[in-house]
Amino acid sequence: MTSSTPASFSMGTADGLPEAEKNAAESENTYILRPIFQQRFRPSVVKECIHAVLKEELANAEYSPEEMPQLTKRLSETIKDKLKEMGFDRYKMVVQVVIGEQRGEGVFMAARCFWDADTDNYTHDVFMNDSLFCVVAAFGCFYY
Amino acid sequence: MAEIEKEDIDSENAGADEYTACFEDDFEDYEDDFEVCDGDDDSFNELEPKEKIEELPLARKKEIQEIQKAINAENERIGKLSCRLSQKPGLLEDENSSPARAPVCGIFIDFATASRRQKSRTQALKQKTRSTKLLRLIDLDFSFTFSLLDLPPVNEYDMYIRNFGKKNTKQAYVQYNEDNVDRDIQTEEIETRGVWTQHPGEGTAVSGGSMSGDPRDVAAAPKVDTPRLSSFLRAACQVIAVLLEEDRVGAEPSWGPRTQDSTLHISDSSSQLNTSLPFLQNRRVSCLCASQVQRQTVVSVHGPPGAASAPVLDCRYVLCVWDIWQPSGPQKVLICESKVTCCCFSPFKAFLLFAGTVHGSVLVWDLREDSRIHHYVKLGNCFWTFRTATFSTDGILTSVNHRSPVQAIEPISTSVYKKQSFVLSPFSTQEEMSGLSFHIASLDESGVLNVWVVVELPKADIAGSVSDLGLIPGGRIKLVHSAVIQLSDSLSHKGCEFWGATRTLNVKFLPSDPSHFIVGTDVGLISHGTRQDLRVSPKLYKAQQPGMRPVQVNVIDFSPFGEPVFLAGCSDGSIRLHQLTSECPLLQWDSSTNGHAVTGLHWSLTRPAMFLAQDDMSCIYIWDLLESDLGPVAKQLISPDRLVAMTVVGEAEKASGSFLALVLARASGSVDVQYLKRAWAAPVGDELRKLRLLFQEAL
């Protein structure tokens, strides 16, 4: 039997802002259709976590084009790590962070997913101050 | 290795994505593995092109991979065995370079790739089977669209406010008329004012509406209560006029000597009524009459002018109503077309003037009327209002009207009568209050005594009345004929057919009981009658001389102090004092005027025992019965301006002391007022009792 070590890699997107990470779980012969109840992806808990992170990081932040790329990456990594610590077993996580400047423009963000609604879920949080707005969306998909 | 790994992933992905499983790869083709080997290079070279060729078809790739896996697995087993045997350090290198070192034997079996292939193939197969099984159990579908952020664009105002800042500022707004949602109203309401005008104008008003002035004018104009204002002005004007007159009289020294000149020795002072007005020029005064209630009101009747002055006034008689305290001008000026023979005031309030004319008509002037309904004539520099009669019996009521000149006109007060009869009715109170509780009696030459009722209409109609043809348009007083008393009947059967028809010359009503009246005739007799035609005694009052004589009883006068006595003055100069209850006179004086006819006889208004007489030789006699009952106590000749008419005015209860004045009309047309000496004016104490004693003694 061959065993593959978990490998992690990054995926780039067109605008360069978001950063995604994938956690490949161990493949076994058996599959689980439903997660263990305590380990379900709970949006409220996740949202609290995200909110805390945002509040801490962005409390006095001002938008500056030089710093923002670093900030977004850092934020997404932090949140991802926190989510990993939460112990959602066999869950694939996607964390998307968008930071934009408040210049009076109108912004609308939407998302749609194709998944199993019983096991998969998402959560999002918005942080706004005078100079910037920050949207964090976290998707959790169960790996059967 | 990287390539192989990639291929593995691809195959796995392909297996996961694709629903359809491909079973054709189960049967492998090992043919490619067995090749003729020409050494390492050849095998190596052959391997590479083989690998290149095999990469293209995917289905084939898997076979190759599996074979390679198998080969590798074999090689590893072999490698491990040799390692155990030899224990050489280059074992790992051997392992790594195992695919490079092809098998030593002739036929090279590419086990490496084959094993690799096998491995990947199994993995992919596993994945595929897994996915197919799972997909049957789970169902995937689209989720709701999550709206992650909805940030609307900022509107300009908010941007402005953000830039504006929040320190030390506060915004507030006020909107006028904000409940009116369908219009933007920012201004106040437009004030409008309606104004109209008319051309040609009808009447006095040619324009109306508010004047287009400043708003503050409108605001400043106070609300005027017009009726109150006009009544106040009316009262105030009279007071001011009196005060001004007194002031003028007092201030002008030029009046002094004139006053001295004109004062008679019987009087203390005098004043002259201003008869030098333009419309009174060249007019003779024909008679004077004083009001019995308003003691200062006198009316003078002026004849037509000798010279023409104004078209309105020529051929017309002018009556002036004077207030003796304002001699500068008459209070009211009345005009009449026919000759006025007699006149009298209304008894309780002197607001009506009655007159009888030579044509037998009775006229009434309402002195309260608005002057706007009468003629305005400009004479000199002033405007004068000439009032025509409010009501005239001319031409109407021909069946009851007089057919001969009216000799006397007298008011009969009805309230006193009613009081005596103890009849209380609400009617009388109202009439009393309005001052109309009296009747008017008019006597003409032929002995017809008409009694008229004075009616006040509630509302004046400026258009005139269709039914009352004698009423002036805008007038409110009219006369209604009440009763007629034929005196000729009572006089005729007295055996005087010898003298022709008796003429009745004057009538007087008993003040205490107005149902009784006495009529003076031209045969020296005075007839006594009642309105209700009751039997009275005595029927006649004769002179002391027996029989009938052709003596005209010119004047008769009742005592104003309530005594039932009257005086009679005759054309032969005799003066008789009669008591109502006896036919013969109490006292008679025949020669007091030296045979001249007595033309005027007046009891004093202040003293019961005094009276004044006037004869046709322009002499005035003052009688005081307490002092002397044989003749007059004073005599005054009025010359050179002869006396035409005389009347007495006086006030007994005046605060500063009673006054008695004679109003004398002269032949020149001037009228003056003589205030008699205090001795004759002031009442003596207990005079009435002494007079009664005198009368008793005379009986």
PDB file of C-alpha atoms in Angstrom, chain B residues 188-323:
ATOM      1  CA  GLU B 188     -45.277  83.100   2.490  1.00  0.00           C
ATOM      2  CA  GLU B 189     -48.792  83.379   1.303  1.00  0.00           C
ATOM      3  CA  ILE B 190     -49.451  86.186  -1.071  1.00  0.00           C
ATOM      4  CA  GLU B 191     -51.616  88.829   0.491  1.00  0.00           C
ATOM      5  CA  THR B 192     -54.364  89.996  -1.737  1.00  0.00           C
ATOM      6  CA  ARG B 193     -56.796  92.814  -1.447  1.00  0.00           C
ATOM      7  CA  GLY B 194     -59.848  93.300  -3.564  1.00  0.00           C
ATOM      8  CA  VAL B 195     -60.472  96.733  -4.991  1.00  0.00           C
ATOM      9  CA  TRP B 196     -63.203  97.876  -7.328  1.00  0.00           C
ATOM     10  CA  THR B 197     -64.106 101.007  -9.159  1.00  0.00           C
ATOM     11  CA  GLN B 198     -66.964 102.029 -11.353  1.00  0.00           C
ATOM     12  CA  HIS B 199     -67.319 104.552 -14.109  1.00  0.00           C
ATOM     13  CA  PRO B 200     -69.638 106.370 -14.372  1.00  0.00           C
ATOM     14  CA  GLY B 201     -70.190 106.237 -10.680  1.00  0.00           C
ATOM     15  CA  GLU B 202     -73.571 105.720  -9.154  1.00  0.00           C
ATOM     16  CA  GLY B 203     -74.135 107.374  -5.893  1.00  0.00           C
ATOM     17  CA  THR B 204     -71.336 108.602  -3.761  1.00  0.00           C
ATOM     18  CA  ALA B 205     -69.218 105.498  -3.864  1.00  0.00           C
ATOM     19  CA  VAL B 206     -67.256 105.135  -7.035  1.00  0.00           C
ATOM     20  CA  SER B 207     -64.579 102.895  -5.721  1.00  0.00           C
ATOM     21  CA  GLY B 208     -64.249 100.521  -2.906  1.00  0.00           C
ATOM     22  CA  GLY B 209     -62.245  97.845  -1.338  1.00  0.00           C
ATOM     23  CA  SER B 210     -59.228  98.515   0.722  1.00  0.00           C
ATOM     24  CA  MET B 211     -56.845 101.167  -0.421  1.00  0.00           C
ATOM     25  CA  SER B 212     -53.637  99.913  -1.925  1.00  0.00           C
ATOM     26  CA  GLY B 213     -51.567 101.307   0.839  1.00  0.00           C
ATOM     27  CA  ASP B 214     -48.876  99.897   3.001  1.00  0.00           C
ATOM     28  CA  PRO B 215     -49.754  96.991   5.203  1.00  0.00           C
ATOM     29  CA  ARG B 216     -48.885  99.009   8.204  1.00  0.00           C
ATOM     30  CA  ASP B 217     -51.558 101.508   7.342  1.00  0.00           C
ATOM     31  CA  VAL B 218     -54.053  98.749   7.367  1.00  0.00           C
ATOM     32  CA  ALA B 219     -52.744  97.480  10.611  1.00  0.00           C
ATOM     33  CA  ALA B 220     -52.651 100.904  12.163  1.00  0.00           C
ATOM     34  CA  ALA B 221     -56.248 101.826  11.311  1.00  0.00           C
ATOM     35  CA  PRO B 222     -58.216 101.175  14.455  1.00  0.00           C
ATOM     36  CA  LYS B 223     -61.587  99.586  14.497  1.00  0.00           C
ATOM     37  CA  VAL B 224     -64.161 102.281  14.685  1.00  0.00           C
ATOM     38  CA  ASP B 225     -67.517 101.664  16.270  1.00  0.00           C
ATOM     39  CA  THR B 226     -69.370 104.049  14.013  1.00  0.00           C
ATOM     40  CA  PRO B 227     -72.723 104.365  15.777  1.00  0.00           C
ATOM     41  CA  ARG B 228     -71.084 105.024  19.088  1.00  0.00           C
ATOM     42  CA  LEU B 229     -68.723 107.482  17.527  1.00  0.00           C
ATOM     43  CA  SER B 230     -71.460 109.399  15.790  1.00  0.00           C
ATOM     44  CA  SER B 231     -73.656 109.632  18.845  1.00  0.00           C
ATOM     45  CA  PHE B 232     -70.705 110.755  20.908  1.00  0.00           C
ATOM     46  CA  LEU B 233     -69.811 113.337  18.306  1.00  0.00           C
ATOM     47  CA  ARG B 234     -73.350 114.593  18.212  1.00  0.00           C
ATOM     48  CA  ALA B 235     -73.448 115.122  21.944  1.00  0.00           C
ATOM     49  CA  ALA B 236     -69.917 116.433  22.141  1.00  0.00           C
ATOM     50  CA  CYS B 237     -70.386 118.860  19.277  1.00  0.00           C
ATOM     51  CA  GLN B 238     -73.301 120.500  20.942  1.00  0.00           C
ATOM     52  CA  VAL B 239     -71.409 120.959  24.157  1.00  0.00           C
ATOM     53  CA  ILE B 240     -68.394 122.321  22.339  1.00  0.00           C
ATOM     54  CA  ALA B 241     -70.567 124.634  20.293  1.00  0.00           C
ATOM     55  CA  VAL B 242     -72.136 126.061  23.399  1.00  0.00           C
ATOM     56  CA  LEU B 243     -68.762 126.496  24.997  1.00  0.00           C
ATOM     57  CA  LEU B 244     -67.385 128.180  21.905  1.00  0.00           C
ATOM     58  CA  GLU B 245     -70.321 130.516  21.772  1.00  0.00           C
ATOM     59  CA  GLU B 246     -69.962 131.508  25.358  1.00  0.00           C
ATOM     60  CA  ASP B 247     -66.308 131.944  24.792  1.00  0.00           C
ATOM     61  CA  ARG B 248     -66.912 134.171  21.832  1.00  0.00           C
ATOM     62  CA  VAL B 249     -69.512 136.187  23.567  1.00  0.00           C
ATOM     63  CA  GLY B 250     -67.267 136.662  26.512  1.00  0.00           C
ATOM     64  CA  ALA B 251     -64.190 137.393  24.469  1.00  0.00           C
ATOM     65  CA  GLU B 252     -65.527 139.892  21.992  1.00  0.00           C
ATOM     66  CA  PRO B 253     -65.526 143.326  23.482  1.00  0.00           C
ATOM     67  CA  SER B 254     -67.328 144.721  20.500  1.00  0.00           C
ATOM     68  CA  TRP B 255     -70.484 143.102  21.674  1.00  0.00           C
ATOM     69  CA  GLY B 256     -70.359 145.166  24.806  1.00  0.00           C
ATOM     70  CA  PRO B 257     -71.590 148.520  23.659  1.00  0.00           C
ATOM     71  CA  ARG B 258     -74.090 146.960  21.359  1.00  0.00           C
ATOM     72  CA  THR B 259     -75.394 144.966  24.206  1.00  0.00           C
ATOM     73  CA  GLN B 260     -75.717 148.100  26.229  1.00  0.00           C
ATOM     74  CA  ASP B 261     -77.553 149.774  23.444  1.00  0.00           C
ATOM     75  CA  SER B 262     -79.968 147.023  22.876  1.00  0.00           C
ATOM     76  CA  THR B 263     -80.653 146.252  26.475  1.00  0.00           C
ATOM     77  CA  LEU B 264     -83.951 147.560  27.582  1.00  0.00           C
ATOM     78  CA  HIS B 265     -84.345 149.038  30.941  1.00  0.00           C
ATOM     79  CA  ILE B 266     -86.437 146.133  31.941  1.00  0.00           C
ATOM     80  CA  SER B 267     -83.709 143.703  31.256  1.00  0.00           C
ATOM     81  CA  ASP B 268     -80.286 143.049  32.620  1.00  0.00           C
ATOM     82  CA  SER B 269     -78.610 141.874  29.460  1.00  0.00           C
ATOM     83  CA  SER B 270     -79.426 140.881  26.006  1.00  0.00           C
ATOM     84  CA  SER B 271     -78.043 139.060  23.088  1.00  0.00           C
ATOM     85  CA  GLN B 272     -78.930 139.046  19.494  1.00  0.00           C
ATOM     86  CA  LEU B 273     -79.600 136.099  17.314  1.00  0.00           C
ATOM     87  CA  ASN B 274     -77.569 136.278  14.177  1.00  0.00           C
ATOM     88  CA  THR B 275     -80.171 137.054  11.586  1.00  0.00           C
ATOM     89  CA  SER B 276     -77.719 138.604   9.224  1.00  0.00           C
ATOM     90  CA  LEU B 277     -77.114 135.315   7.534  1.00  0.00           C
ATOM     91  CA  PRO B 278     -77.353 135.380   3.761  1.00  0.00           C
ATOM     92  CA  PHE B 279     -80.605 133.499   3.606  1.00  0.00           C
ATOM     93  CA  LEU B 280     -82.236 135.574   6.309  1.00  0.00           C
ATOM     94  CA  GLN B 281     -81.528 138.880   4.691  1.00  0.00           C
ATOM     95  CA  ASN B 282     -84.559 140.929   3.853  1.00  0.00           C
ATOM     96  CA  ARG B 283     -86.951 138.619   5.495  1.00  0.00           C
ATOM     97  CA  ARG B 284     -89.558 139.617   7.975  1.00  0.00           C
ATOM     98  CA  VAL B 285     -90.240 137.528  11.012  1.00  0.00           C
ATOM     99  CA  SER B 286     -93.870 136.623  11.244  1.00  0.00           C
ATOM    100  CA  CYS B 287     -94.011 134.573  14.405  1.00  0.00           C
ATOM    101  CA  LEU B 288     -91.963 133.138  17.210  1.00  0.00           C
ATOM    102  CA  CYS B 289     -92.526 130.030  19.219  1.00  0.00           C
ATOM    103  CA  ALA B 290     -90.623 128.604  22.153  1.00  0.00           C
ATOM    104  CA  SER B 291     -90.471 124.989  23.201  1.00  0.00           C
ATOM    105  CA  GLN B 292     -92.089 124.255  26.498  1.00  0.00           C
ATOM    106  CA  VAL B 293     -89.610 121.548  27.463  1.00  0.00           C
ATOM    107  CA  GLN B 294     -86.349 122.646  25.958  1.00  0.00           C
ATOM    108  CA  ARG B 295     -86.453 126.127  27.265  1.00  0.00           C
ATOM    109  CA  GLN B 296     -83.665 127.405  25.090  1.00  0.00           C
ATOM    110  CA  THR B 297     -85.156 126.318  21.781  1.00  0.00           C
ATOM    111  CA  VAL B 298     -86.997 128.948  19.816  1.00  0.00           C
ATOM    112  CA  VAL B 299     -88.270 128.862  16.289  1.00  0.00           C
ATOM    113  CA  SER B 300     -88.626 131.950  14.195  1.00  0.00           C
ATOM    114  CA  VAL B 301     -90.660 132.086  11.032  1.00  0.00           C
ATOM    115  CA  HIS B 302     -89.285 134.277   8.323  1.00  0.00           C
ATOM    116  CA  GLY B 303     -91.271 135.417   5.368  1.00  0.00           C
ATOM    117  CA  PRO B 304     -90.113 135.471   1.792  1.00  0.00           C
ATOM    118  CA  PRO B 305     -87.295 137.824   0.989  1.00  0.00           C
ATOM    119  CA  GLY B 306     -87.816 141.192  -0.497  1.00  0.00           C
ATOM    120  CA  ALA B 307     -84.911 140.732  -2.863  1.00  0.00           C
ATOM    121  CA  ALA B 308     -84.076 137.570  -4.718  1.00  0.00           C
ATOM    122  CA  SER B 309     -81.142 135.762  -3.230  1.00  0.00           C
ATOM    123  CA  ALA B 310     -81.079 132.097  -4.103  1.00  0.00           C
ATOM    124  CA  PRO B 311     -83.431 130.175  -6.365  1.00  0.00           C
ATOM    125  CA  VAL B 312     -84.101 127.567  -3.758  1.00  0.00           C
ATOM    126  CA  LEU B 313     -85.085 130.076  -1.186  1.00  0.00           C
ATOM    127  CA  ASP B 314     -87.111 132.590  -3.116  1.00  0.00           C
ATOM    128  CA  CYS B 315     -90.826 132.463  -2.528  1.00  0.00           C
ATOM    129  CA  ARG B 316     -90.259 130.166   0.382  1.00  0.00           C
ATOM    130  CA  TYR B 317     -90.732 130.627   4.044  1.00  0.00           C
ATOM    131  CA  VAL B 318     -87.755 129.902   6.222  1.00  0.00           C
ATOM    132  CA  LEU B 319     -88.086 128.622   9.748  1.00  0.00           C
ATOM    133  CA  CYS B 320     -85.023 128.810  11.944  1.00  0.00           C
ATOM    134  CA  VAL B 321     -84.665 126.750  15.041  1.00  0.00           C
ATOM    135  CA  TRP B 322     -82.414 128.598  17.424  1.00  0.00           C
ATOM    136  CA  ASP B 323     -80.663 127.771  20.608  1.00  0.00           C
TER     137      ASP B 323
END
